[in-house]
XYZ file of C-alpha atoms in Angstrom:
672
model
C -0.717 -27.001 7.147
C -3.025 -28.326 9.861
C -3.972 -24.731 10.658
C -5.621 -24.513 7.245
C -7.935 -27.499 7.512
C -8.018 -31.121 8.508
C -9.393 -32.009 5.114
C -6.739 -33.264 2.730
C -8.688 -31.757 -0.167
C -8.474 -28.313 1.444
C -4.759 -28.690 1.945
C -4.198 -29.664 -1.662
C -6.364 -26.892 -3.082
C -4.900 -24.225 -0.829
C -1.400 -25.418 -1.681
C -2.274 -25.162 -5.381
C -3.684 -21.654 -4.932
C -0.597 -20.615 -2.990
C 1.607 -21.976 -5.767
C -0.427 -20.007 -8.317
C -0.013 -16.897 -6.184
C 3.744 -17.488 -5.967
C 3.893 -17.550 -9.753
C 1.749 -14.430 -10.133
C 3.645 -12.471 -7.511
C 7.148 -13.786 -8.107
C 7.585 -14.668 -11.774
C 10.753 -12.961 -12.964
C 10.937 -10.699 -9.902
C 14.713 -11.193 -9.762
C 14.963 -9.068 -12.896
C 12.877 -6.248 -11.455
C 14.018 -2.778 -10.468
C 13.609 -1.312 -7.033
C 12.401 2.111 -5.982
C 15.599 4.255 -5.948
C 14.653 6.383 -2.952
C 13.599 3.520 -0.697
C 16.430 1.301 -1.904
C 19.032 3.847 -0.821
C 17.614 3.643 2.698
C 17.523 -0.157 2.643
C 21.149 -0.257 1.566
C 22.202 2.063 4.379
C 20.118 0.207 6.973
C 21.437 -3.143 5.793
C 25.044 -2.057 6.271
C 24.928 -0.369 9.679
C 22.873 -1.274 12.762
C 22.626 2.338 13.923
C 21.158 3.293 10.562
C 18.904 0.232 10.807
C 17.471 1.190 14.187
C 16.746 4.790 13.218
C 15.758 4.236 9.600
C 18.539 6.369 8.132
C 18.364 7.223 4.446
C 22.092 7.695 3.846
C 25.115 5.716 5.075
C 26.320 8.667 7.141
C 23.050 8.667 9.076
C 22.378 12.334 8.365
C 18.631 12.091 7.657
C 15.843 9.498 7.655
C 13.340 8.737 4.937
C 9.997 10.508 5.077
C 8.299 7.277 6.251
C 8.429 5.066 9.315
C 11.027 2.331 8.777
C 8.884 -0.791 9.306
C 8.971 -2.000 5.706
C 12.630 -1.083 5.318
C 13.548 -3.088 8.421
C 12.192 -6.202 6.730
C 13.961 -5.421 3.452
C 17.220 -4.554 5.226
C 17.158 -7.878 7.087
C 16.762 -9.632 3.751
C 19.768 -7.704 2.453
C 21.782 -8.716 5.508
C 20.899 -12.361 4.884
C 21.468 -12.519 1.125
C 23.635 -9.521 0.327
C 22.633 -6.352 -1.467
C 20.860 -7.392 -4.669
C 17.648 -6.073 -6.183
C 16.019 -9.476 -5.759
C 16.950 -9.508 -2.054
C 15.147 -6.181 -1.624
C 12.075 -7.444 -3.519
C 11.885 -10.915 -1.954
C 9.978 -9.863 1.218
C 7.171 -8.356 -0.867
C 6.849 -11.524 -2.966
C 6.694 -13.724 0.132
C 4.264 -11.404 1.906
C 1.841 -11.221 -1.021
C 1.980 -14.995 -1.464
C 1.362 -15.639 2.237
C -1.767 -13.477 2.117
C -3.517 -16.106 -0.036
C -3.707 -18.994 2.500
C -4.234 -16.506 5.322
C -7.170 -14.921 3.531
C -8.639 -18.352 2.758
C -8.569 -19.362 6.425
C -9.945 -16.038 7.620
C -12.854 -15.945 5.172
C -13.601 -19.625 5.725
C -14.062 -19.005 9.448
C -16.648 -16.380 8.585
C -18.443 -17.527 5.425
C -17.350 -21.097 4.712
C -14.916 -22.972 2.506
C -16.398 -21.917 -0.825
C -16.161 -18.241 0.020
C -12.608 -18.784 1.252
C -11.536 -20.294 -2.036
C -13.241 -17.566 -4.045
C -11.612 -14.857 -1.930
C -8.158 -16.428 -2.341
C -8.541 -16.544 -6.127
C -9.886 -12.998 -6.281
C -7.001 -11.666 -4.224
C -4.413 -13.511 -6.324
C -5.755 -11.955 -9.512
C -6.072 -8.399 -8.208
C -3.881 -6.356 -10.602
C -2.568 -3.802 -8.125
C -1.577 -6.565 -5.695
C 0.467 -8.318 -8.368
C 2.124 -5.049 -9.392
C 3.011 -4.101 -5.807
C 4.639 -7.458 -5.092
C 7.392 -6.531 -7.563
C 8.434 -3.271 -5.930
C 9.760 -2.328 -2.521
C 7.031 0.238 -1.897
C 5.815 -0.286 1.704
C 2.147 -0.931 0.886
C 2.606 -4.626 0.089
C 3.991 -5.356 3.551
C 1.374 -3.169 5.206
C -1.429 -5.178 3.590
C 0.250 -8.420 4.655
C 0.406 -7.395 8.312
C -3.219 -6.245 8.173
C -4.282 -9.639 6.793
C -2.280 -11.373 9.535
C -4.068 -9.188 12.105
C -7.449 -10.074 10.580
C -6.611 -13.779 10.695
C -5.638 -13.546 14.370
C -8.838 -11.643 15.182
C -11.099 -14.264 13.575
C -9.078 -17.037 15.177
C -9.880 -15.393 18.505
C -13.567 -15.255 17.568
C -13.600 -19.063 17.305
C -12.673 -19.308 20.992
C -10.401 -21.865 22.602
C -7.802 -21.902 25.340
C -5.478 -19.478 23.573
C -8.142 -17.089 22.359
C -6.799 -14.181 24.429
C -3.367 -14.595 22.904
C -4.837 -14.504 19.413
C -6.616 -11.243 20.225
C -3.400 -9.739 21.580
C -1.534 -10.927 18.484
C -4.085 -9.195 16.265
C -3.466 -5.898 18.050
C 0.313 -6.331 17.812
C 0.202 -7.017 14.062
C -1.926 -3.927 13.479
C 0.668 -1.922 15.380
C 3.380 -3.403 13.153
C 1.345 -2.412 10.081
C 1.291 1.154 11.414
C 5.081 1.172 11.565
C 5.072 0.182 7.893
C 2.678 2.805 6.473
C 1.579 4.971 9.419
C -1.955 6.375 9.409
C -3.040 4.382 6.389
C -2.915 1.255 8.557
C -4.458 3.049 11.532
C -7.710 3.835 9.721
C -8.984 0.290 10.124
C -8.449 0.039 13.898
C -12.065 1.065 14.739
C -13.304 -1.782 12.536
C -11.110 -4.325 14.297
C -12.037 -2.991 17.742
C -15.725 -2.953 16.798
C -15.540 -6.595 15.752
C -13.874 -7.371 19.057
C -16.855 -5.752 20.779
C -19.494 -7.551 18.705
C -18.055 -11.051 18.978
C -16.804 -10.943 22.538
C -18.494 -12.730 25.419
C -19.746 -11.008 28.536
C -21.785 -7.944 29.357
C -21.838 -4.869 27.177
C -19.429 -3.002 29.463
C -17.063 -5.957 29.614
C -16.986 -6.162 25.825
C -16.482 -2.415 25.588
C -13.557 -2.644 27.974
C -12.030 -5.468 25.939
C -12.293 -3.392 22.776
C -10.681 -0.436 24.561
C -7.773 -2.581 25.742
C -7.390 -3.872 22.189
C -7.132 -0.326 20.849
C -4.685 0.616 23.606
C -2.405 -2.279 22.715
C -2.504 -1.263 19.048
C -1.517 2.277 20.049
C 1.285 1.059 22.320
C 2.895 -1.040 19.582
C 2.314 1.662 16.970
C 3.947 4.436 18.950
C 6.789 2.485 20.600
C 9.433 3.364 18.000
C 8.252 6.960 17.776
C 8.602 7.359 21.529
C 12.043 5.746 21.397
C 13.197 8.181 18.713
C 11.719 11.137 20.573
C 13.633 10.195 23.714
C 16.892 9.885 21.774
C 18.890 13.142 21.733
C 18.804 14.725 18.295
C 22.608 14.731 18.141
C 22.649 10.930 18.390
C 20.221 10.135 15.577
C 19.441 11.253 12.013
C 17.276 14.258 11.287
C 13.626 13.245 10.793
C 12.708 13.949 7.184
C 9.173 15.156 6.507
C 9.334 17.489 9.509
C 10.208 21.097 10.151
C 11.291 20.676 13.755
C 13.087 17.310 13.597
C 9.957 15.639 14.961
C 8.795 12.127 14.140
C 5.289 13.092 15.297
C 5.171 15.914 12.785
C 6.353 13.598 10.023
C 3.761 10.916 10.801
C 0.661 12.895 11.678
C 1.087 16.089 9.642
C 3.319 15.449 6.652
C 2.021 11.893 6.073
C -1.291 12.291 7.869
C -3.771 15.131 7.912
C -1.802 16.958 5.242
C -2.834 14.278 2.755
C -6.473 15.214 3.239
C -6.403 18.977 3.446
C -3.305 19.994 1.541
C -0.510 20.168 4.081
C -0.126 23.500 5.647
C -2.242 25.702 3.415
C 0.823 27.701 2.473
C 2.193 28.192 6.001
C 4.035 24.884 6.471
C 7.563 25.062 5.033
C 7.187 21.445 3.947
C 3.827 21.981 2.326
C 4.395 22.978 -1.252
C 0.637 23.161 -1.770
C -1.769 20.271 -1.712
C 0.109 16.973 -1.748
C -0.717 14.782 -4.723
C -3.370 17.265 -5.784
C -5.442 15.796 -8.591
C -3.571 12.486 -8.711
C -5.905 9.545 -9.095
C -8.567 11.735 -10.655
C -10.932 14.281 -9.111
C -11.890 13.723 -5.483
C -15.265 12.080 -5.046
C -16.975 8.701 -4.909
C -16.045 7.987 -8.509
C -12.282 8.154 -7.997
C -11.837 4.404 -7.470
C -13.773 3.806 -10.692
C -11.808 6.381 -12.685
C -9.176 5.733 -15.321
C -6.243 5.680 -12.879
C -7.619 3.087 -10.444
C -10.409 1.230 -12.229
C -8.137 -1.365 -13.809
C -6.108 -1.800 -10.628
C -8.811 -2.655 -8.083
C -12.388 -2.013 -9.181
C -13.252 -5.172 -11.150
C -14.912 -6.952 -8.228
C -15.978 -3.891 -6.242
C -19.589 -3.928 -7.594
C -19.938 -7.592 -6.616
C -18.449 -6.840 -3.184
C -20.826 -3.927 -2.569
C -23.830 -5.930 -3.794
C -22.853 -8.845 -1.578
C -22.367 -6.542 1.394
C -25.819 -5.019 0.995
C -27.513 -8.373 0.532
C -25.607 -9.893 3.434
C -26.533 -7.126 5.859
C -30.176 -7.366 4.780
C -30.269 -11.124 5.284
C -28.532 -10.847 8.654
C -31.083 -8.278 9.824
C -33.962 -10.446 8.650
C -32.451 -13.468 10.411
C -32.196 -11.644 13.732
C -35.764 -10.456 13.383
C -36.941 -13.994 12.687
C -35.033 -15.233 15.735
C -36.764 -12.734 17.994
C -40.144 -13.837 16.668
C -39.208 -17.475 17.287
C -38.250 -16.736 20.874
C -41.537 -14.958 21.508
C -43.543 -17.903 20.185
C -41.817 -20.666 22.142
C -43.958 -23.608 23.166
C -45.428 -23.573 26.644
C -44.046 -27.015 27.406
C -40.942 -26.633 29.575
C -38.784 -29.273 27.878
C -39.782 -28.130 24.401
C -39.120 -24.545 25.415
C -35.580 -25.308 26.561
C -34.759 -27.284 23.413
C -36.161 -24.603 21.142
C -34.394 -21.844 23.046
C -31.047 -23.636 22.780
C -31.520 -24.134 19.050
C -32.502 -20.520 18.491
C -29.578 -19.271 20.607
C -27.058 -21.344 18.633
C -28.483 -20.090 15.355
C -28.476 -16.523 16.652
C -24.779 -16.788 17.508
C -24.040 -17.967 13.990
C -26.049 -15.070 12.585
C -24.202 -12.664 14.878
C -20.878 -13.934 13.538
C -22.114 -13.599 9.971
C -23.289 -10.053 10.646
C -19.987 -9.182 12.326
C -18.144 -10.480 9.273
C -20.095 -8.282 6.910
C -19.534 -5.297 9.183
C -15.831 -6.143 9.460
C -15.086 -6.491 5.756
C -17.604 -3.816 4.812
C -16.141 -1.401 7.340
C -12.648 -2.060 6.035
C -13.810 -1.438 2.468
C -15.896 1.596 3.370
C -13.327 3.414 5.497
C -10.551 3.150 2.945
C -12.851 3.772 0.016
C -14.100 7.002 1.552
C -10.596 8.054 2.603
C -9.239 7.586 -0.904
C -12.169 9.434 -2.410
C -11.802 12.346 0.019
C -8.017 12.706 -0.211
C -6.450 15.559 -2.136
C -4.924 12.938 -4.407
C -3.815 9.307 -4.345
C -1.406 7.026 -6.119
C -3.303 4.161 -7.710
C -1.392 1.576 -5.692
C -2.884 2.944 -2.463
C -5.988 0.979 -3.440
C -4.158 -2.286 -2.670
C -5.515 -1.817 0.854
C -8.955 -2.567 -0.589
C -7.906 -5.918 -2.070
C -8.581 -8.138 1.003
C -12.109 -6.832 1.774
C -13.071 -6.741 -1.906
C -11.918 -10.334 -2.387
C -13.658 -11.501 0.804
C -16.984 -9.798 0.104
C -17.034 -10.670 -3.600
C -16.129 -14.287 -2.860
C -18.899 -14.577 -0.277
C -21.326 -12.860 -2.657
C -20.759 -15.311 -5.514
C -21.046 -18.356 -3.253
C -24.210 -17.028 -1.605
C -25.717 -16.190 -4.998
C -24.916 -19.662 -6.328
C -26.767 -21.169 -3.353
C -29.604 -18.654 -3.408
C -32.526 -18.176 -5.711
C -32.253 -18.864 -9.406
C -32.082 -15.211 -10.420
C -29.394 -14.123 -7.950
C -26.273 -15.477 -9.651
C -27.255 -14.171 -13.117
C -27.940 -10.781 -11.524
C -24.531 -10.732 -9.862
C -22.850 -11.742 -13.125
C -24.711 -8.932 -14.877
C -23.383 -6.381 -12.379
C -19.817 -7.715 -12.448
C -19.553 -8.335 -16.185
C -21.290 -5.062 -16.996
C -18.821 -3.086 -14.929
C -15.877 -4.975 -16.444
C -17.135 -3.953 -19.888
C -17.442 -0.303 -18.851
C -14.130 -0.245 -16.993
C -12.327 -1.652 -20.018
C -13.578 1.295 -22.025
C -11.520 3.605 -19.771
C -8.442 2.279 -21.603
C -9.812 1.650 -25.109
C -6.406 1.071 -26.705
C -5.296 -1.535 -24.165
C -6.444 -5.060 -25.064
C -9.490 -3.793 -26.994
C -10.771 -7.363 -27.402
C -11.057 -7.835 -23.640
C -14.334 -6.041 -23.012
C -16.080 -7.974 -25.787
C -14.697 -11.244 -24.487
C -15.960 -10.465 -20.988
C -19.325 -9.386 -22.371
C -19.681 -12.651 -24.307
C -18.751 -14.694 -21.231
C -21.266 -12.767 -19.109
C -24.059 -13.303 -21.637
C -23.232 -17.019 -21.795
C -23.169 -17.288 -18.000
C -26.485 -15.458 -17.637
C -28.083 -17.792 -20.182
C -26.634 -21.063 -18.881
C -26.845 -20.607 -15.116
C -30.642 -20.912 -14.705
C -30.774 -23.725 -17.260
C -28.032 -25.666 -15.496
C -29.700 -25.227 -12.146
C -33.101 -26.395 -13.362
C -31.752 -29.348 -15.357
C -29.240 -30.386 -12.675
C -26.920 -31.574 -15.409
C -23.344 -31.756 -14.089
C -21.674 -31.066 -17.406
C -23.888 -28.060 -18.026
C -23.262 -26.894 -14.475
C -19.505 -27.092 -15.009
C -19.760 -25.067 -18.219
C -21.923 -22.414 -16.562
C -19.528 -22.208 -13.604
C -16.639 -21.686 -16.019
C -18.595 -18.961 -17.801
C -19.327 -17.229 -14.473
C -15.665 -17.373 -13.445
C -14.566 -16.034 -16.828
C -17.010 -13.154 -16.723
C -15.851 -12.190 -13.222
C -12.108 -12.850 -13.427
C -10.973 -12.595 -17.050
C -10.423 -8.828 -16.981
C -8.447 -8.651 -13.706
C -6.472 -11.742 -14.745
C -5.414 -10.141 -18.027
C -4.416 -6.918 -16.301
C -2.567 -8.758 -13.530
C -0.688 -11.023 -15.941
C 0.574 -7.991 -17.858
C 3.062 -7.478 -15.041
C 4.624 -10.912 -15.600
C 6.195 -9.945 -18.909
C 7.020 -6.342 -18.108
C 10.695 -5.537 -18.079
C 11.989 -3.797 -14.996
C 12.152 -0.037 -15.435
C 12.197 3.041 -13.267
C 8.551 3.822 -13.906
C 7.449 0.337 -12.944
C 9.457 0.495 -9.724
C 7.775 3.683 -8.548
C 4.292 3.574 -10.114
C 3.439 -0.054 -9.249
C 0.529 -0.404 -11.638
C -0.689 -3.197 -13.886
C -2.084 -2.943 -17.384
C -1.014 -0.067 -19.613
C 1.873 1.986 -18.170
C 0.704 5.040 -16.248
C 2.465 7.931 -14.610
C 2.975 8.198 -10.900
C 0.257 10.838 -10.844
C -2.168 9.052 -13.139
C -5.480 10.860 -13.324
C -4.002 14.321 -12.891
C -4.840 16.552 -15.810
C -1.718 18.227 -17.157
C -0.761 19.843 -20.421
C 1.038 18.019 -23.196
C 4.126 20.132 -22.515
C 4.210 19.052 -18.870
C 3.697 15.402 -19.846
C 6.625 15.651 -22.274
C 8.761 17.201 -19.553
C 7.837 14.379 -17.183
C 8.811 11.754 -19.745
C 12.144 13.438 -20.405
C 12.808 13.682 -16.693
C 12.022 10.013 -16.180
C 14.395 8.994 -18.935
C 17.130 11.161 -17.416
C 16.419 9.794 -13.959
C 16.494 6.212 -15.204
C 19.926 6.756 -16.727
C 21.310 8.014 -13.426
C 23.815 10.821 -12.787
C 26.050 12.223 -15.502
C 29.114 9.920 -15.720
C 31.340 12.984 -16.019
C 30.007 14.308 -12.714
C 30.489 10.899 -11.082
C 34.118 10.743 -12.190
C 34.744 14.281 -11.000
C 33.304 13.650 -7.533
C 35.214 10.390 -7.128
C 38.520 11.930 -8.110
C 38.109 15.141 -6.110
C 36.765 13.923 -2.799
C 40.220 14.286 -1.194
C 39.278 12.494 2.019
C 36.272 14.657 2.812
C 33.356 13.106 4.686
C 31.028 13.859 1.753
C 31.932 13.895 -1.918
C 29.232 16.540 -2.384
C 26.012 17.923 -0.991
C 23.123 17.066 -3.300
C 19.894 19.027 -3.444
C 17.199 16.577 -2.284
C 17.195 12.920 -1.241
C 15.669 11.739 -4.500
C 18.622 13.057 -6.488
C 21.045 11.925 -3.773
C 19.732 8.352 -4.105
C 21.168 8.104 -7.609
C 24.644 9.014 -6.326
C 24.409 6.701 -3.328
C 23.560 3.891 -5.743
C 27.043 4.436 -7.237
C 28.655 4.278 -3.773
C 29.388 7.996 -3.723
C 28.879 9.390 -0.187
C 26.769 12.503 -0.597
C 24.848 14.723 1.794
C 21.100 14.729 0.964
C 20.158 18.363 1.528
C 16.578 19.059 2.570
C 15.368 15.467 2.524
C 12.942 14.239 -0.079
C 11.209 17.536 -0.776
C 14.396 19.632 -0.427
C 12.430 21.682 2.105
C 13.643 20.313 5.438
C 16.094 22.547 7.328
C 18.715 19.811 7.250
C 21.140 21.362 6.901
C 20.262 25.011 7.270
C 22.249 27.534 5.239
C 24.366 28.149 8.338
C 24.819 24.408 8.802
C 25.939 23.973 5.193
C 28.414 26.825 5.625
C 29.757 25.188 8.773
C 30.240 21.879 6.964
C 32.167 23.664 4.219
C 34.354 25.500 6.755
C 35.043 22.231 8.594
C 36.216 20.630 5.364
C 33.511 17.940 5.369
C 32.041 19.025 2.056
C 33.273 21.214 -0.786
C 30.958 20.670 -3.753
C 27.206 21.155 -4.117
C 25.268 19.363 -6.857
C 22.074 20.992 -8.115
C 19.837 18.939 -10.411
C 16.342 19.077 -11.863
C 15.189 16.342 -9.487
C 13.835 18.726 -6.923
C 10.550 17.742 -5.341
C 9.864 20.941 -3.418
C 11.994 23.947 -2.582
C 9.336 26.330 -1.270
C 10.463 26.561 2.337
C 12.494 29.372 3.834
C 15.264 26.894 4.653
C 15.482 25.775 1.016
C 15.547 29.348 -0.257
C 18.246 30.291 2.261
C 20.404 27.390 1.090
C 19.839 28.436 -2.526
C 20.904 31.977 -1.688
C 24.002 30.778 0.153
C 25.080 28.547 -2.754
C 24.463 31.364 -5.218
C 26.450 33.833 -3.153
C 29.351 31.650 -2.014
C 29.888 29.017 -4.700
C 30.917 29.063 -8.339
C 30.218 26.580 -11.090
C 32.835 24.003 -11.948
C 33.854 24.598 -15.584
C 32.331 22.024 -17.888
C 29.963 20.722 -15.205
C 27.344 23.483 -15.198
C 24.464 22.967 -17.619
C 21.462 24.930 -18.846
C 19.166 26.696 -16.466
C 16.375 24.908 -14.639
C 13.447 26.442 -12.711
C 14.282 26.827 -9.045
C 11.948 29.232 -7.317
C 9.202 26.749 -6.579
C 8.779 23.014 -6.624
C 10.810 22.519 -9.747
C 10.753 18.782 -10.122
C 7.305 18.136 -8.714
C 5.522 19.213 -11.862
C 8.202 18.379 -14.340
C 10.883 15.804 -14.579
C 10.474 13.507 -11.626
C 7.146 14.305 -10.171
C 6.553 10.677 -10.951
C 9.683 9.501 -9.248
C 8.556 9.153 -5.635
C 5.911 6.822 -4.384
C 4.148 9.019 -1.903
C 4.926 12.743 -1.917
C 5.195 15.604 -4.377
C 3.826 19.065 -4.796
C 0.829 19.676 -6.931
C 2.149 22.220 -9.401
C 4.980 24.559 -10.204
C 3.211 26.785 -12.626
C 4.437 29.792 -10.693
C 8.078 28.823 -11.062
C 9.496 31.527 -13.274
C 12.994 32.079 -11.972
C 15.842 29.988 -13.272
C 19.209 28.926 -11.958
C 22.010 26.843 -13.425
C 22.271 23.173 -12.533
C 25.436 21.149 -12.163
C 28.381 21.036 -9.773
C 29.365 24.071 -7.699
C 32.603 24.606 -5.817
C 32.056 26.238 -2.421
C 35.676 26.333 -1.247
């Protein structure tokens, strides 16, 4: 651990914090449940190297997931090492979240000192959404890890040394890896990293600008390498790219998972659109979304302290640079004195420049993602995990600076932090109702004791006041985060990844009581898996065919793949992709590769022309298997997105299916 610090005390404390993080992130994770959709892909990729390389969703390699495969590569390698077990799928997220703690300590220490590093490590460990994410195989946990690794490498470069260039290159590479985990969400922060490279680099302005440009180019090269590889591979030799209309990985990344998340994906012309993606999830768009009921308890506890610290830090950095310029202008006329003073001022100015760059770095990270989440059509609450590193860094630096500043500063910061914790707790009045009063009491005690302890310089009183400050700032997030430790694994927890009181995948979206009831029923049905009678029928009637059945949508297909039944996922996750087309499905039936089609209520889309053509073909050419056709379900538009499993996927679903009036039977259909 020499890379952490040469001080034995630092090593011991960081080791203790890392152990605490391992407990928070890993306690009982072996009993957790994985995300069904992503787990199906991990299982396929862990069993076949061709599926691994191309990120195939199903063992036959028919279609990919609707995400880049970076996170699933890591999980599939774990499965190859330890065998297919839920804990083997979850282990990479536990290790990644735990590793972020010492990495964040080192990174913040290089910028703001040891005290701020410790505070940031503790704040990150107790961030509720981070703890919740570590127990699922949703890609965000690994994305955040690679971003923290990139930040560490960047600040290691800023310290100079013989290998500084390699550290800068490593930072760019890790950002590119993060892109391959969660696409554009990781790419948003690249301007902040490149800007820091410009500010802290040596040389002329143009030289620094060129270095920043090369940094961005390397990020782009690593980010796009797999996409270029897939594009150059003939379509017949790889799976169909889900999340695209034209079998294009570029369309999946930059439209389906990119700009469509801001403006509503296609505005009714894109066959994969289905309206505005995630519309209304996370609460109404606007600056208050992060502080709303869906996300407040997950990430916002330390945001006021982080923002206050950012503002104060930028102000102090500006004042310091101004004072330095005045000092340079008033240098003594004596030559020797002038040189000594100039050297001193230059050294101090470099330190101030690094401090300023740090505030711009963490503040830019926080600001870019905060604005993106507030402007998006809708968000899942676990998206806000991307804010955890900058919030922890800025809040940690703020509390340390306030403790060393004027007498009034720390009480003021406690007032802001404790006051918001009290208000945020009121968003969930029935969850731990004692918590807000406990935090309020701790804040009042801290505000009263801190000035007294500082003036009296009594160590015992100082220790009590420090404990009161820590309680006021961290009690609420700690209680929310620890709620995950005793939560039993369930389907909702595996896909919603939230701490505190259970919330739906689209928490914050206003829906009617009838829709909420339908969602709950759908989740219970989904958690139970496919009908055992249907499973037995498909197993006994496969008759050597390549597929036991074609299943409408990858989400529903995942439940059959979990039972080792080889099925064809029609239409990908949303059921909208033209894979296969109606003609393609007919050809598969004629070739004897598939005979049965399974239609369920787990349909996430179904608005595209390709989906409607398949529906029409099944209706016109297939008949229900006696005893395996159930009551009617809505089919004409985005059936499942607003009802049963709109909460069942981590990243994509249509906003509403209020217009869905037509109905069609669900069950097993014979197309022979």
